[in-house]
Coordinates of N, CA and C and ligand atoms in Angstrom, one line a residue:
X1 N 57.0 128.3 128.9 CA 58.2 129.0 129.5 C 59.0 129.5 128.3
X2 N 59.4 130.7 128.4 CA 60.2 131.3 127.4 C 61.7 130.8 127.4
X3 N 62.2 130.4 126.3 CA 63.6 129.9 126.3 C 64.2 130.6 125.1
X4 N 65.3 131.3 125.3 CA 66.0 131.9 124.2 C 67.2 131.0 123.8
X5 N 67.2 130.6 122.6 CA 68.2 129.6 122.1 C 69.6 130.2 122.2
X6 N 69.8 131.5 122.1 CA 71.2 132.0 122.2 C 71.5 132.5 123.6
X7 N 70.7 132.2 124.6 CA 71.0 132.7 126.0 C 71.7 131.5 126.7
X8 N 72.9 131.8 127.3 CA 73.7 130.8 128.0 C 72.9 130.2 129.1
X9 N 72.2 131.0 129.9 CA 71.5 130.4 131.0 C 70.3 129.6 130.6
X10 N 69.6 130.0 129.6 CA 68.5 129.2 129.1 C 69.0 127.9 128.5
X11 N 70.2 127.9 127.9 CA 70.8 126.6 127.4 C 71.1 125.7 128.6
X12 N 71.7 126.3 129.6 CA 72.0 125.5 130.8 C 70.7 124.9 131.4
X13 N 69.7 125.7 131.5 CA 68.4 125.3 132.1 C 67.8 124.2 131.3
X14 N 68.0 124.2 130.0 CA 67.5 123.2 129.1 C 68.3 121.9 129.0
X15 N 69.5 122.0 129.7 CA 70.4 120.8 129.8 C 71.2 120.7 128.5
X16 N 71.3 121.8 127.8 CA 72.1 121.8 126.5 C 73.5 122.2 126.7
X17 N 73.8 122.7 127.9 CA 75.2 123.2 128.2 C 75.4 122.8 129.6
X18 N 76.6 122.3 129.9 CA 76.9 121.8 131.3 C 77.1 122.9 132.3
X19 N 76.7 122.6 133.5 CA 76.9 123.6 134.6 C 76.9 122.8 135.9
X20 N 77.5 123.4 136.9 CA 77.5 122.7 138.2 C 76.3 123.3 139.0
X21 N 75.1 122.6 138.8 CA 73.9 123.0 139.4 C 73.9 122.7 140.9
X22 N 73.5 123.6 141.7 CA 73.5 123.3 143.2 C 72.1 123.3 143.7
X23 N 71.1 123.8 143.0 CA 69.7 123.8 143.4 C 68.8 124.0 142.2
X24 N 67.7 123.3 142.3 CA 66.6 123.4 141.2 C 65.3 123.2 141.8
X25 N 64.3 124.0 141.4 CA 62.9 123.7 141.7 C 62.1 124.2 140.5
X26 N 60.8 124.3 140.6 CA 59.9 124.6 139.5 C 60.2 125.9 138.8
X27 N 60.6 126.9 139.6 CA 60.7 128.3 139.1 C 62.1 128.8 139.1
X28 N 63.0 128.3 139.9 CA 64.4 128.9 139.9 C 65.4 127.8 139.9
X29 N 66.7 128.1 139.6 CA 67.8 127.2 139.7 C 69.0 128.0 140.2
X30 N 70.0 127.3 140.8 CA 71.2 127.9 141.2 C 72.4 127.1 140.7
X31 N 73.5 127.8 140.4 CA 74.6 127.1 139.8 C 75.9 127.8 140.3
X32 N 77.0 127.1 140.2 CA 78.3 127.7 140.5 C 78.7 128.6 139.4
X33 N 79.2 129.8 139.7 CA 79.7 130.7 138.7 C 81.0 130.1 138.0
X34 N 81.1 130.2 136.7 CA 82.2 129.5 136.0 C 83.5 130.3 136.3
X35 N 83.4 131.6 136.7 CA 84.6 132.3 137.0 C 84.4 133.0 138.4
X36 N 84.6 132.1 139.5 CA 84.2 132.6 140.8 C 85.1 133.8 141.3
X37 N 84.4 134.8 141.8 CA 85.1 136.0 142.3 C 85.2 136.0 143.9
X38 N 84.9 134.8 144.4 CA 85.0 134.7 145.9 C 84.9 133.2 146.2
X39 N 85.3 132.7 147.4 CA 85.3 131.3 147.7 C 83.9 130.7 147.4
X40 N 82.9 131.4 147.7 CA 81.5 131.0 147.3 C 81.0 132.0 146.3
X41 N 80.6 131.5 145.2 CA 80.1 132.4 144.1 C 79.0 131.6 143.4
X42 N 77.8 131.8 143.8 CA 76.6 131.1 143.1 C 75.8 132.1 142.3
X43 N 75.1 131.6 141.3 CA 74.2 132.4 140.6 C 72.8 131.8 140.7
X44 N 71.8 132.6 141.1 CA 70.5 132.1 141.3 C 69.7 132.8 140.2
X45 N 69.0 131.9 139.4 CA 68.3 132.4 138.2 C 66.9 131.9 138.1
X46 N 66.0 132.7 137.5 CA 64.7 132.2 137.2 C 64.7 131.3 136.0
X47 N 63.8 130.3 136.0 CA 63.7 129.4 134.8 C 63.1 130.2 133.6
X48 N 62.2 131.1 133.9 CA 61.6 131.9 132.8 C 62.6 133.0 132.5
X49 N 62.9 133.2 131.2 CA 63.9 134.2 130.8 C 63.3 135.6 131.0
X50 N 64.1 136.3 131.8 CA 63.9 137.8 132.0 C 65.3 138.4 131.7
X51 N 65.3 139.4 130.9 CA 66.6 140.0 130.6 C 67.3 140.6 131.9
X52 N 66.6 141.3 132.6 CA 67.2 142.0 133.8 C 66.0 142.5 134.7
X53 N 66.4 143.2 135.8 CA 65.3 143.8 136.6 C 64.6 144.9 135.8
X54 N 65.1 145.4 134.8 CA 64.5 146.4 134.0 C 63.2 145.9 133.3
X55 N 63.1 144.6 133.1 CA 61.9 144.1 132.4 C 60.9 143.5 133.3
X56 N 61.1 143.5 134.6 CA 60.1 142.8 135.5 C 58.9 143.7 135.7
X57 N 57.8 142.9 136.0 CA 56.5 143.6 136.2 C 55.9 143.0 137.5
X58 N 54.7 143.4 137.8 CA 54.1 142.9 139.1 C 53.9 141.4 139.1
X59 N 53.7 140.8 137.9 CA 53.5 139.4 137.8 C 54.7 138.6 138.1
X60 N 55.9 139.3 138.2 CA 57.1 138.6 138.5 C 57.5 138.6 140.0
X61 N 56.6 139.3 140.8 CA 57.0 139.5 142.2 C 57.2 138.2 143.0
X62 N 56.4 137.2 142.6 CA 56.6 135.9 143.4 C 57.9 135.3 143.1
X63 N 58.3 135.3 141.8 CA 59.6 134.6 141.5 C 60.8 135.5 142.0
X64 N 60.6 136.8 142.0 CA 61.7 137.7 142.5 C 61.9 137.4 144.0
X65 N 60.8 137.3 144.7 CA 60.9 136.9 146.1 C 61.5 135.6 146.4
X66 N 61.2 134.6 145.5 CA 61.7 133.3 145.6 C 63.2 133.2 145.4
X67 N 63.6 134.0 144.4 CA 65.1 134.1 144.1 C 65.9 134.5 145.4
X68 N 65.3 135.5 146.1 CA 66.0 136.0 147.3 C 65.9 134.9 148.4
X69 N 64.8 134.3 148.5 CA 64.6 133.2 149.5 C 65.6 132.1 149.3
X70 N 65.8 131.7 148.0 CA 66.7 130.6 147.7 C 68.2 131.1 147.9
X71 N 68.5 132.3 147.6 CA 69.8 132.9 147.9 C 70.1 132.8 149.4
X72 N 69.1 133.1 150.2 CA 69.3 133.1 151.7 C 69.5 131.6 152.1
X73 N 68.7 130.7 151.6 CA 68.9 129.3 152.0 C 70.2 128.7 151.6
X74 N 70.7 129.1 150.4 CA 72.0 128.6 149.9 C 73.2 129.2 150.8
X75 N 73.0 130.5 151.1 CA 74.0 131.1 152.0 C 74.1 130.4 153.3
X76 N 73.0 130.0 153.8 CA 73.0 129.2 155.1 C 73.7 127.9 154.9
X77 N 73.3 127.2 153.8 CA 73.9 125.9 153.5 C 75.4 125.9 153.3
X78 N 75.9 127.0 152.7 CA 77.3 127.2 152.4 C 78.1 127.8 153.6
X79 N 77.4 128.1 154.6 CA 78.0 128.5 155.9 C 78.7 129.9 155.7
X80 N 78.1 130.8 154.9 CA 78.6 132.1 154.7 C 77.7 133.1 155.4
X81 N 76.7 132.6 156.1 CA 75.6 133.4 156.7 C 76.2 134.2 157.9
X82 N 76.9 133.5 158.8 CA 77.3 134.2 160.0 C 78.3 135.4 159.8
X83 N 79.2 135.2 158.9 CA 80.2 136.2 158.7 C 79.7 137.3 157.7
X84 N 78.7 137.0 156.9 CA 78.1 137.9 156.0 C 78.5 137.6 154.6
X85 N 77.6 138.0 153.7 CA 77.7 137.7 152.3 C 77.1 138.8 151.5
X86 N 77.3 138.8 150.2 CA 76.8 139.8 149.3 C 75.9 139.2 148.3
X87 N 74.8 139.8 148.0 CA 73.9 139.5 146.9 C 73.9 140.6 145.9
X88 N 74.2 140.4 144.6 CA 74.4 141.4 143.6 C 73.5 141.1 142.4
X89 N 72.9 142.1 141.9 CA 72.2 142.0 140.6 C 72.7 143.1 139.7
X90 N 73.5 142.8 138.6 CA 73.9 143.8 137.7 C 72.8 143.9 136.6
X91 N 72.5 145.2 136.3 CA 71.4 145.4 135.3 C 72.0 146.4 134.3
X92 N 72.2 145.9 133.1 CA 72.6 146.8 132.0 C 74.1 147.0 132.0
X93 N 74.5 147.7 130.9 CA 76.0 147.9 130.6 C 76.8 148.6 131.7
X94 N 76.3 149.7 132.2 CA 77.1 150.5 133.2 C 77.2 149.7 134.5
X95 N 76.3 148.8 134.8 CA 76.4 148.0 136.0 C 77.3 146.7 135.8
X96 N 77.7 146.5 134.5 CA 78.6 145.3 134.2 C 77.9 144.0 133.9
X97 N 76.6 144.1 133.6 CA 75.9 142.9 133.2 C 76.4 142.3 131.9
X98 N 76.8 141.1 131.9 CA 77.4 140.4 130.7 C 76.5 139.3 130.2
X99 N 75.6 138.7 131.0 CA 74.7 137.7 130.6 C 73.3 138.3 130.8
X100 N 72.5 138.4 129.7 CA 71.2 139.0 129.7 C 70.1 138.1 130.1
X101 N 70.3 137.4 131.2 CA 69.3 136.5 131.8 C 69.4 136.9 133.3
X102 N 68.4 137.5 133.8 CA 68.4 137.9 135.2 C 69.1 136.9 136.1
X103 N 70.0 137.4 137.0 CA 70.6 136.4 137.9 C 71.1 137.2 139.1
X104 N 71.0 136.5 140.3 CA 71.5 137.0 141.5 C 72.9 136.4 141.8
X105 N 73.9 137.2 142.0 CA 75.2 136.7 142.4 C 75.1 136.5 144.0
X106 N 75.5 135.4 144.5 CA 75.6 135.2 145.9 C 77.1 134.9 146.2
X107 N 77.7 135.9 146.8 CA 79.1 135.9 147.0 C 79.5 135.9 148.5
X108 N 80.4 135.0 148.9 CA 80.8 134.9 150.3 C 82.1 134.2 150.5
X109 N 82.6 134.2 151.7 CA 83.8 133.5 152.0 C 85.0 134.5 152.1
X110 N 84.8 135.7 151.8 CA 85.8 136.7 152.0 C 85.2 138.1 152.3
X111 N 86.0 139.1 152.6 CA 85.5 140.4 152.9 C 85.3 141.2 151.6
X112 N 84.2 141.9 151.6 CA 83.8 142.7 150.4 C 83.9 144.2 150.8
X113 N 84.2 145.1 149.9 CA 84.4 146.5 150.2 C 83.2 147.3 149.6
X114 N 83.0 148.5 150.2 CA 82.0 149.4 149.7 C 82.5 150.8 149.6
X115 N 82.3 151.5 148.6 CA 81.4 151.2 147.5 C 82.1 150.2 146.5
X116 N 81.3 149.5 145.8 CA 81.8 148.5 144.8 C 82.5 149.2 143.7
X117 N 83.4 148.6 143.0 CA 84.2 149.2 141.9 C 83.3 149.5 140.7
Ligands
5GP1 P1 77.0 139.5 135.1 O1 78.3 140.1 134.7 O2 76.0 139.4 133.9 O3 76.4 140.1 136.3 O4 77.3 138.0 135.5 C1 77.4 136.9 134.7 C2 78.1 135.8 135.4 O5 77.9 134.6 134.7 C3 79.6 136.0 135.5 O6 80.0 136.0 136.8 C4 80.2 134.9 134.7 O7 81.4 134.4 135.2 C5 79.1 133.9 134.7 N1 79.0 133.0 133.6 C6 79.2 133.4 132.2 N2 79.0 132.3 131.5 C7 78.8 131.2 132.3 C8 78.6 129.8 132.0 O8 78.6 129.4 130.9 N3 78.4 129.1 133.1 C9 78.4 129.6 134.4 N4 78.2 128.7 135.4 N5 78.6 130.9 134.6 C10 78.8 131.7 133.6
ZN2 ZN1 67.7 133.1 129.2

């Protein structure tokens, strides 16, 4: 499993940096965002380091699907499913990506607008 020593999320996954983990399995993990932008703001991340969606290939399809499946499961558990929630993946500078380890934002508990800022 690739682990980047200077990657915040790899450090969290390795237990070297504290985080409020809310879900873990063999391939993905989910944690509370440190600066929540909504009443519910979770990050779902693959254990294997991928910079962003720009680097994925066919071999990553299973984990990409699993990330979404876990996002859906967590939304149900957090009771944001009925009213609606947003799943966001920022990829690269113009999209506002600040941590270069692929992550799904799961946001809920308030109204979101479109188009996003
Ligand atoms: P991005 O801007 O890359 O799409 O999202 C990165 C997210 O990671 C931000 O929402 C930011 O608040 C969150 N974040 C950055 N550093 C940490 C950290 O050390 N722990 C946790 N739990 N979240 C972090
Ligand atoms: Zn990483």
